[in-house]
JSON list of C-alpha atoms in Angstrom, two decimals:
[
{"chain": "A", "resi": 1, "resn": "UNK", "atom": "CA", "xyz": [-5.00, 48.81, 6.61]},
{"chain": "A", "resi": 2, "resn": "UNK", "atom": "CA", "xyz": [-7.53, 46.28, 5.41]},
{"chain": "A", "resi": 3, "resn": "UNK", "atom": "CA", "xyz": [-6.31, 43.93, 2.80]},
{"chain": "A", "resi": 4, "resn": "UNK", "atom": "CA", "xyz": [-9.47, 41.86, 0.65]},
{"chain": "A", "resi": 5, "resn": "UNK", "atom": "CA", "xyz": [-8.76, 38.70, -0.51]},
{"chain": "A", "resi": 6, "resn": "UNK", "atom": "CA", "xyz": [-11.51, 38.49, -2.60]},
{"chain": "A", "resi": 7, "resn": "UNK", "atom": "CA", "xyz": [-11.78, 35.69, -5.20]},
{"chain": "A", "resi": 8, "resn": "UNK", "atom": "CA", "xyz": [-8.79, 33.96, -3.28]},
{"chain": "A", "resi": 9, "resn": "UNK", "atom": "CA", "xyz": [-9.49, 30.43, -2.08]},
{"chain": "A", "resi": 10, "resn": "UNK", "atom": "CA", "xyz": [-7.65, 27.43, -0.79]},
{"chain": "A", "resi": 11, "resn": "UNK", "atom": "CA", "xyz": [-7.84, 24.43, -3.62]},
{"chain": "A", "resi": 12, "resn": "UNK", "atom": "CA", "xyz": [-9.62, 21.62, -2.46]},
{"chain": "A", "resi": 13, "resn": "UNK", "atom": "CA", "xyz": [-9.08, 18.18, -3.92]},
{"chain": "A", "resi": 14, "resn": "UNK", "atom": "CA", "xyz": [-10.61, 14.68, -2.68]},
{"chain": "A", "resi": 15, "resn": "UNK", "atom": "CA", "xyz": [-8.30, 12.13, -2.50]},
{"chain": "A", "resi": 16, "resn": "UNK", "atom": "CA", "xyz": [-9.28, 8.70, -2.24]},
{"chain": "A", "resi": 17, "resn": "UNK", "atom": "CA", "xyz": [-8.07, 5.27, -0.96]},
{"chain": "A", "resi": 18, "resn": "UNK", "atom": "CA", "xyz": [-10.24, 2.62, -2.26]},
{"chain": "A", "resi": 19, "resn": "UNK", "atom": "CA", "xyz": [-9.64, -1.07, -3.59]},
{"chain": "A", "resi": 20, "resn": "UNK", "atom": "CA", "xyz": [-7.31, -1.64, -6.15]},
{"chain": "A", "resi": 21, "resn": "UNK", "atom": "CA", "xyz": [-4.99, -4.08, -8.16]},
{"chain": "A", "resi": 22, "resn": "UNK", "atom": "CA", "xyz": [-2.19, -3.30, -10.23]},
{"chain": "A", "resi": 23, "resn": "UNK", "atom": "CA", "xyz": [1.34, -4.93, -10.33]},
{"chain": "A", "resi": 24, "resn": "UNK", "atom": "CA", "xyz": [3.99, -4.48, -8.65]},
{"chain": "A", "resi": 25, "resn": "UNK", "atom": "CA", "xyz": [8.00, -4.39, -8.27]},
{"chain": "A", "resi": 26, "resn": "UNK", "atom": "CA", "xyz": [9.17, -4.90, -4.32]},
{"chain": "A", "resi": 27, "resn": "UNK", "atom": "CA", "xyz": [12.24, -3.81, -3.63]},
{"chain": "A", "resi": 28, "resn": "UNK", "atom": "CA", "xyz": [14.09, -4.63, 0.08]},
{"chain": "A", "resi": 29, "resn": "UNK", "atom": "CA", "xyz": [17.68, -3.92, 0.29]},
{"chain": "A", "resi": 30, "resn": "UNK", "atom": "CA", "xyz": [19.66, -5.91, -2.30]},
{"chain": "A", "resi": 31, "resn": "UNK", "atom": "CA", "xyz": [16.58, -7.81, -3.24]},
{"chain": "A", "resi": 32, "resn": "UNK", "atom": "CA", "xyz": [13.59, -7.09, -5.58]},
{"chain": "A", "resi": 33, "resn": "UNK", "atom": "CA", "xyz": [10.57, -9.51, -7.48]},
{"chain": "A", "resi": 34, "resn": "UNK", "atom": "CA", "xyz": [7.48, -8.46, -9.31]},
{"chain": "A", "resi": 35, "resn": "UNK", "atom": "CA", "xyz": [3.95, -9.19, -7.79]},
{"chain": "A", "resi": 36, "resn": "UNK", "atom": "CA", "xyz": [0.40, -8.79, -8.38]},
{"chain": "A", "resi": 37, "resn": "UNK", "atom": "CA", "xyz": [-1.30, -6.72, -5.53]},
{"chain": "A", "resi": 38, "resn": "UNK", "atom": "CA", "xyz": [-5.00, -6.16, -4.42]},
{"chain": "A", "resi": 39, "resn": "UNK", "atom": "CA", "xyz": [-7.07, -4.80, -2.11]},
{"chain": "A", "resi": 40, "resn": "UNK", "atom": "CA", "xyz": [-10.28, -5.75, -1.76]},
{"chain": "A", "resi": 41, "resn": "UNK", "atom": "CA", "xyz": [-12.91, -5.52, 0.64]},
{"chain": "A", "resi": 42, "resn": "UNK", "atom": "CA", "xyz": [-10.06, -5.01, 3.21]},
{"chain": "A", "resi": 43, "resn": "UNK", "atom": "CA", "xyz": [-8.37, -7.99, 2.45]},
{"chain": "A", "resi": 44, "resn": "UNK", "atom": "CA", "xyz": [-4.66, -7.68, 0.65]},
{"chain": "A", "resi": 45, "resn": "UNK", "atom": "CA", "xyz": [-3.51, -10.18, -1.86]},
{"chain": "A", "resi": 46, "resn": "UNK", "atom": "CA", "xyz": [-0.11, -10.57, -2.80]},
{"chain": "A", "resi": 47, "resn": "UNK", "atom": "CA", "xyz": [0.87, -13.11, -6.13]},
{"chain": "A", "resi": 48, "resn": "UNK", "atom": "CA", "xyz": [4.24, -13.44, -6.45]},
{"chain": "A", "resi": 49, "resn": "UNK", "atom": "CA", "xyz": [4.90, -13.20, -10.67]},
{"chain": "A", "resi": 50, "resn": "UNK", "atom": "CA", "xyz": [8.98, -13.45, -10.35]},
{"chain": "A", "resi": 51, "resn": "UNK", "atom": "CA", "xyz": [11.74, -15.51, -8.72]},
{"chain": "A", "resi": 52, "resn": "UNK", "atom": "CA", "xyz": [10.89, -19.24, -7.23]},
{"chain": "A", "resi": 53, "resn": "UNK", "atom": "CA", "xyz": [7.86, -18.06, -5.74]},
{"chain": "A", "resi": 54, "resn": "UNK", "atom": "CA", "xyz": [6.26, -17.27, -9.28]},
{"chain": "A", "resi": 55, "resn": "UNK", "atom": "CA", "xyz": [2.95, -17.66, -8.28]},
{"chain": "A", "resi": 56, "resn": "UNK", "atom": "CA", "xyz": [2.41, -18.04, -4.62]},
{"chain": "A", "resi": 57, "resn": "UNK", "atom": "CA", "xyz": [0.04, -15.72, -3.17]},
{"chain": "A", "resi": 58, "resn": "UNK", "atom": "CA", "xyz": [-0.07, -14.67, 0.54]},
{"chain": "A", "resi": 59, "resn": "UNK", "atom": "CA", "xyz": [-3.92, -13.23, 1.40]},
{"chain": "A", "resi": 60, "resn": "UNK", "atom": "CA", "xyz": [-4.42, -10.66, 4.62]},
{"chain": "A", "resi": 61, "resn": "UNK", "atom": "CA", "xyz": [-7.14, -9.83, 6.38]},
{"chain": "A", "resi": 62, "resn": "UNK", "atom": "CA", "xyz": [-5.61, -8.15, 9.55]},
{"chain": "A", "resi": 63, "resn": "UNK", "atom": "CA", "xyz": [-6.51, -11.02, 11.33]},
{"chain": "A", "resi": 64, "resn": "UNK", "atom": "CA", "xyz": [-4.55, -14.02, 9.94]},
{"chain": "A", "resi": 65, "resn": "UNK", "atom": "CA", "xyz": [-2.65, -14.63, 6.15]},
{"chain": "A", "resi": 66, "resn": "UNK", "atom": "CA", "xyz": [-3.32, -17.67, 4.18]},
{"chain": "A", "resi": 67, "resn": "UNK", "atom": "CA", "xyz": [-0.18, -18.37, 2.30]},
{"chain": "A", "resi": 68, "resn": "UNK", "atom": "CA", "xyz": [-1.39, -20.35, -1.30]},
{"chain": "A", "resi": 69, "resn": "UNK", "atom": "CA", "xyz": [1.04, -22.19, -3.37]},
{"chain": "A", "resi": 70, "resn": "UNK", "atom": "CA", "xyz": [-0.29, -24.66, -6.15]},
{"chain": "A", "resi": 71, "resn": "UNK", "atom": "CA", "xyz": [-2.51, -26.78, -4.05]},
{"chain": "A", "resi": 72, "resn": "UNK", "atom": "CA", "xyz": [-1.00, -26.10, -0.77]},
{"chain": "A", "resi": 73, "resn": "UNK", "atom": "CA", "xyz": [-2.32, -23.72, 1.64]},
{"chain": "A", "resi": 74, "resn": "UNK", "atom": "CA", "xyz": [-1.16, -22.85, 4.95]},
{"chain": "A", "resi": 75, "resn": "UNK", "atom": "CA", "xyz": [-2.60, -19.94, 7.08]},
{"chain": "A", "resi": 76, "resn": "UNK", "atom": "CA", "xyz": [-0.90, -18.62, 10.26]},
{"chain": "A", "resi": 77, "resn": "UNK", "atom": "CA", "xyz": [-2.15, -16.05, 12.41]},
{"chain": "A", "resi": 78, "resn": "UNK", "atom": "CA", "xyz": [-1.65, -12.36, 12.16]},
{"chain": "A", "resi": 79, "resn": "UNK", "atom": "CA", "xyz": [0.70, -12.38, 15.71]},
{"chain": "A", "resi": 80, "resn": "UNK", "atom": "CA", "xyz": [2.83, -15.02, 13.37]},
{"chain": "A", "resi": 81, "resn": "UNK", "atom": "CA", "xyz": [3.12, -12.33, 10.33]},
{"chain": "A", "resi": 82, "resn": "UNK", "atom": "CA", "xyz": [6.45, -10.00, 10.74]},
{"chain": "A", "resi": 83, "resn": "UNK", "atom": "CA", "xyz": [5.77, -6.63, 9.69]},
{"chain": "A", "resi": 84, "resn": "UNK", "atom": "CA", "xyz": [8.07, -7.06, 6.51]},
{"chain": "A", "resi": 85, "resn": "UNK", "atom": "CA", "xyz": [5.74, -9.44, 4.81]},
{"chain": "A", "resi": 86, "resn": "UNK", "atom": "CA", "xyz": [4.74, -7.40, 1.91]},
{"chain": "A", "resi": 87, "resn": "UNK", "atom": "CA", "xyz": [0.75, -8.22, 2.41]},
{"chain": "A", "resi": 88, "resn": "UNK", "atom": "CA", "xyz": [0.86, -7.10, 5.82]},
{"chain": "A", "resi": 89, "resn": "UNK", "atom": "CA", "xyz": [2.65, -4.10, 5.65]},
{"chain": "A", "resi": 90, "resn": "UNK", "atom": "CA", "xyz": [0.57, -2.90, 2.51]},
{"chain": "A", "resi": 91, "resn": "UNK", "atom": "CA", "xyz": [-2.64, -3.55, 4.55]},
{"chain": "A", "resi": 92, "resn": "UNK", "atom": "CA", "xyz": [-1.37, -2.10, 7.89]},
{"chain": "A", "resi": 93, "resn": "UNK", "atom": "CA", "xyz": [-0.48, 1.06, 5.73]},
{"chain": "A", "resi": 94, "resn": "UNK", "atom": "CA", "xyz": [-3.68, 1.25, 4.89]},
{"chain": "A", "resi": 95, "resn": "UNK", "atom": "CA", "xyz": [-5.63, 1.13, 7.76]},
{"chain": "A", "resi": 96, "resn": "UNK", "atom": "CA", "xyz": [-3.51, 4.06, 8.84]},
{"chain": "A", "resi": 97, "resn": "UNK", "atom": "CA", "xyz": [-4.46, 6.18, 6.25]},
{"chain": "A", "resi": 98, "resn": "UNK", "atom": "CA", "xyz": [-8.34, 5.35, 6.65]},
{"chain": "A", "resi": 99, "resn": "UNK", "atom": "CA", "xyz": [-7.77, 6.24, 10.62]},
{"chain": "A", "resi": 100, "resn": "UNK", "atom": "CA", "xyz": [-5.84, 9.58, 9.92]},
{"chain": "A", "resi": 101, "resn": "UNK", "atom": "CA", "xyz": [-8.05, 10.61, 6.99]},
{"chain": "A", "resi": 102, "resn": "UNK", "atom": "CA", "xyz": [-7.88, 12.72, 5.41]},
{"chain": "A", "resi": 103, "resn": "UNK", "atom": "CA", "xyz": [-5.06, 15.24, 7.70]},
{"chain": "A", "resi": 104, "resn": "UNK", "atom": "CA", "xyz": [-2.61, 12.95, 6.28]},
{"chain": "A", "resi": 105, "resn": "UNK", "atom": "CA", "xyz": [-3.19, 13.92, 2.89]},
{"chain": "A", "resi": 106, "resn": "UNK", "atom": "CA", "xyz": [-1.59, 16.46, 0.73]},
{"chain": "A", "resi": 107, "resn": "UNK", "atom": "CA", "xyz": [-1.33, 17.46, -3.14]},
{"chain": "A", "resi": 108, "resn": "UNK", "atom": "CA", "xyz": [1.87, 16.31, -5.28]},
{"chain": "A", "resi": 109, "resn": "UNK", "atom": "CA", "xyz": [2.12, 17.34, -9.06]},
{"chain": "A", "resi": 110, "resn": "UNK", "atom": "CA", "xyz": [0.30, 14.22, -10.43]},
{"chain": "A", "resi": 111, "resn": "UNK", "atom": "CA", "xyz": [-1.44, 13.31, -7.73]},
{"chain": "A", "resi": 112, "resn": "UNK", "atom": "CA", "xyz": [-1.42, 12.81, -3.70]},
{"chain": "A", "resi": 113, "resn": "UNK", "atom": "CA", "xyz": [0.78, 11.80, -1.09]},
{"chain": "A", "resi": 114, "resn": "UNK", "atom": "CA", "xyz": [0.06, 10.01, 1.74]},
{"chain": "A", "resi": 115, "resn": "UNK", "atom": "CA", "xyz": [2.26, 9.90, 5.33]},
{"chain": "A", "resi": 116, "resn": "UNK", "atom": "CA", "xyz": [1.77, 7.47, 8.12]},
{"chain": "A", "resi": 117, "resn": "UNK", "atom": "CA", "xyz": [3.65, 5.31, 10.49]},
{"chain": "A", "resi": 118, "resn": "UNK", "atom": "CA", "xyz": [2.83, 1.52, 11.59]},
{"chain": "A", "resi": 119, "resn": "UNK", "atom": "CA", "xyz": [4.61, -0.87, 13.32]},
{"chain": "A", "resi": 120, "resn": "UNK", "atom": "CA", "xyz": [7.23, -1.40, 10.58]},
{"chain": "A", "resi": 121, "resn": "UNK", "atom": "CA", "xyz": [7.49, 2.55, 10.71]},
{"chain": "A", "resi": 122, "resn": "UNK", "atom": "CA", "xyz": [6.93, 5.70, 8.91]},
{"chain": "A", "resi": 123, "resn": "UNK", "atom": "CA", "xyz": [5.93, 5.45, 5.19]},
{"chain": "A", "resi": 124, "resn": "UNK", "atom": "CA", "xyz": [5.09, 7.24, 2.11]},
{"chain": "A", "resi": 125, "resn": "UNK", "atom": "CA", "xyz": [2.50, 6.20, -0.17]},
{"chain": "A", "resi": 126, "resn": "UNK", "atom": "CA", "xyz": [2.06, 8.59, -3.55]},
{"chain": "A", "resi": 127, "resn": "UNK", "atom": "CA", "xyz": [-1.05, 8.16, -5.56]},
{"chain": "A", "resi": 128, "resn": "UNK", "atom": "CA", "xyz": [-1.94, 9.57, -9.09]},
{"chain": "A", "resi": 129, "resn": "UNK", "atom": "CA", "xyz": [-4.56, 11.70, -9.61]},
{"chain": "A", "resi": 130, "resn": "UNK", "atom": "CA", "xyz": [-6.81, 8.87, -11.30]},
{"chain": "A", "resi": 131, "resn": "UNK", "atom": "CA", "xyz": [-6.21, 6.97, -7.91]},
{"chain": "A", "resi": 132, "resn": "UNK", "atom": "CA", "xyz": [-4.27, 4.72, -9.12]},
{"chain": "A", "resi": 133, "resn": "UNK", "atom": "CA", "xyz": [-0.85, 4.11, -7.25]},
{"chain": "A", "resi": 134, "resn": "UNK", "atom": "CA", "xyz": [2.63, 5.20, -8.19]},
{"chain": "A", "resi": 135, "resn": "UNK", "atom": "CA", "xyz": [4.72, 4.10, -5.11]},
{"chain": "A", "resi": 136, "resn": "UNK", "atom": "CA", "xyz": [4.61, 3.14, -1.10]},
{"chain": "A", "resi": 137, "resn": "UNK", "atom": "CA", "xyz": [7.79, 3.05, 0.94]},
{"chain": "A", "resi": 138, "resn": "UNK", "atom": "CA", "xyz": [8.50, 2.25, 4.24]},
{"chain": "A", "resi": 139, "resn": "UNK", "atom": "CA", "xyz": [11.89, 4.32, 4.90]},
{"chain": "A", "resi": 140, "resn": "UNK", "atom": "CA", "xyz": [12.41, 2.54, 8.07]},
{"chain": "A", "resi": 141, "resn": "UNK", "atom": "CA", "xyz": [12.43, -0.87, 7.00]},
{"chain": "A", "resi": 142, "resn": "UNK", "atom": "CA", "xyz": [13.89, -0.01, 3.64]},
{"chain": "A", "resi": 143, "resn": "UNK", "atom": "CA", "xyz": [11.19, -1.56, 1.65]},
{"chain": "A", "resi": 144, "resn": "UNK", "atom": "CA", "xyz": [9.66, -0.35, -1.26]},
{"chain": "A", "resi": 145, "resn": "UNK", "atom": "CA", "xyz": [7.08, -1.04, -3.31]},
{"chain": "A", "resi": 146, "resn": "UNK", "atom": "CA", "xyz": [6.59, 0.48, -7.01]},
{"chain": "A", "resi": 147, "resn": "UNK", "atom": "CA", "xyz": [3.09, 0.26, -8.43]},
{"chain": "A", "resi": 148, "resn": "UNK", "atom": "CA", "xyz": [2.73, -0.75, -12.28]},
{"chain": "A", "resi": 149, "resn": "UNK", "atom": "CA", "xyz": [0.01, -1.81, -13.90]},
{"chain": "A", "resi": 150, "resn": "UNK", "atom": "CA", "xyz": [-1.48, -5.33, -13.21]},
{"chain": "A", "resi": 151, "resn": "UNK", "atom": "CA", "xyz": [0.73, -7.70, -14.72]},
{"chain": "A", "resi": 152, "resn": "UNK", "atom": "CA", "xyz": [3.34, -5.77, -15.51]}
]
């Protein structure tokens, strides 16, 4: 017996990870605070926009973070940075998904989800279909972040 698929296909989609900045909520255990985050030219910024820290920002590059409060700055190298600080583990996370593009990929209902593990562990990221970015969680740690829109 011969069975034709004909006109059968897999869908293909193209999902992306590129630079972004949008707002933020970071949740980690008990505690949460709203942020701006960006990613640009492979450098994550984090701006704090809640709690005491209302506008401190903490600036990655994989090498070292420059932590930036009003006209203080202080920069400590990336051996220094625990895993848990939110501008590391948002740039570690993705470096691993630019390493296992794209067989880490796969197709939600509005959008994509991501899977990868770093040194803080396994995580999640999902990612609407305009590329924008709905959520990343790192289940291990028991952080999560929740994307909004810049300034939200």
């Amino acid at each position: 017996m011969i069975l034709l698929l004909a006109g059968c296909r897999l869908k293909t989609y193209n999902p992306e990870i590129a630079d972004f900045s949008q707002g933020a909520c970071v949740e980690s255990g008990n505690f949460s605070y709203t942020c701006d985050i960006s990613l640009a030219d492979n450098v994550v910024t984090v701006t704090a926009t809640s709690t005491n820290a209302t506008g401190m920002s903490i600036v990655y590059n994989g090498k070292s973070a420059l932590f930036r409060y009003s006209d203080m700055e202080y920069e400590i190298v990336s051996d220094k940075i625990d895993y848990t600080n939110p501008a590391r583990a948002v740039y570690d996370a993705f470096e691993a998904l630019r390493a296992g593009m794209p067989d880490n990929a796969s197709k939600t209902a509005d959008g994509f989800r991501y899977d990868g593990k770093t040194e803080l562990g396994s995580f999640t990221l999902l990612q609407y279909e305009d590329y924008s970015y709905k959520s990343i969680s790192f289940k291990d740690a028991d952080i999560h972040i929740i994307f909004t829109e810049k300034g939200e």
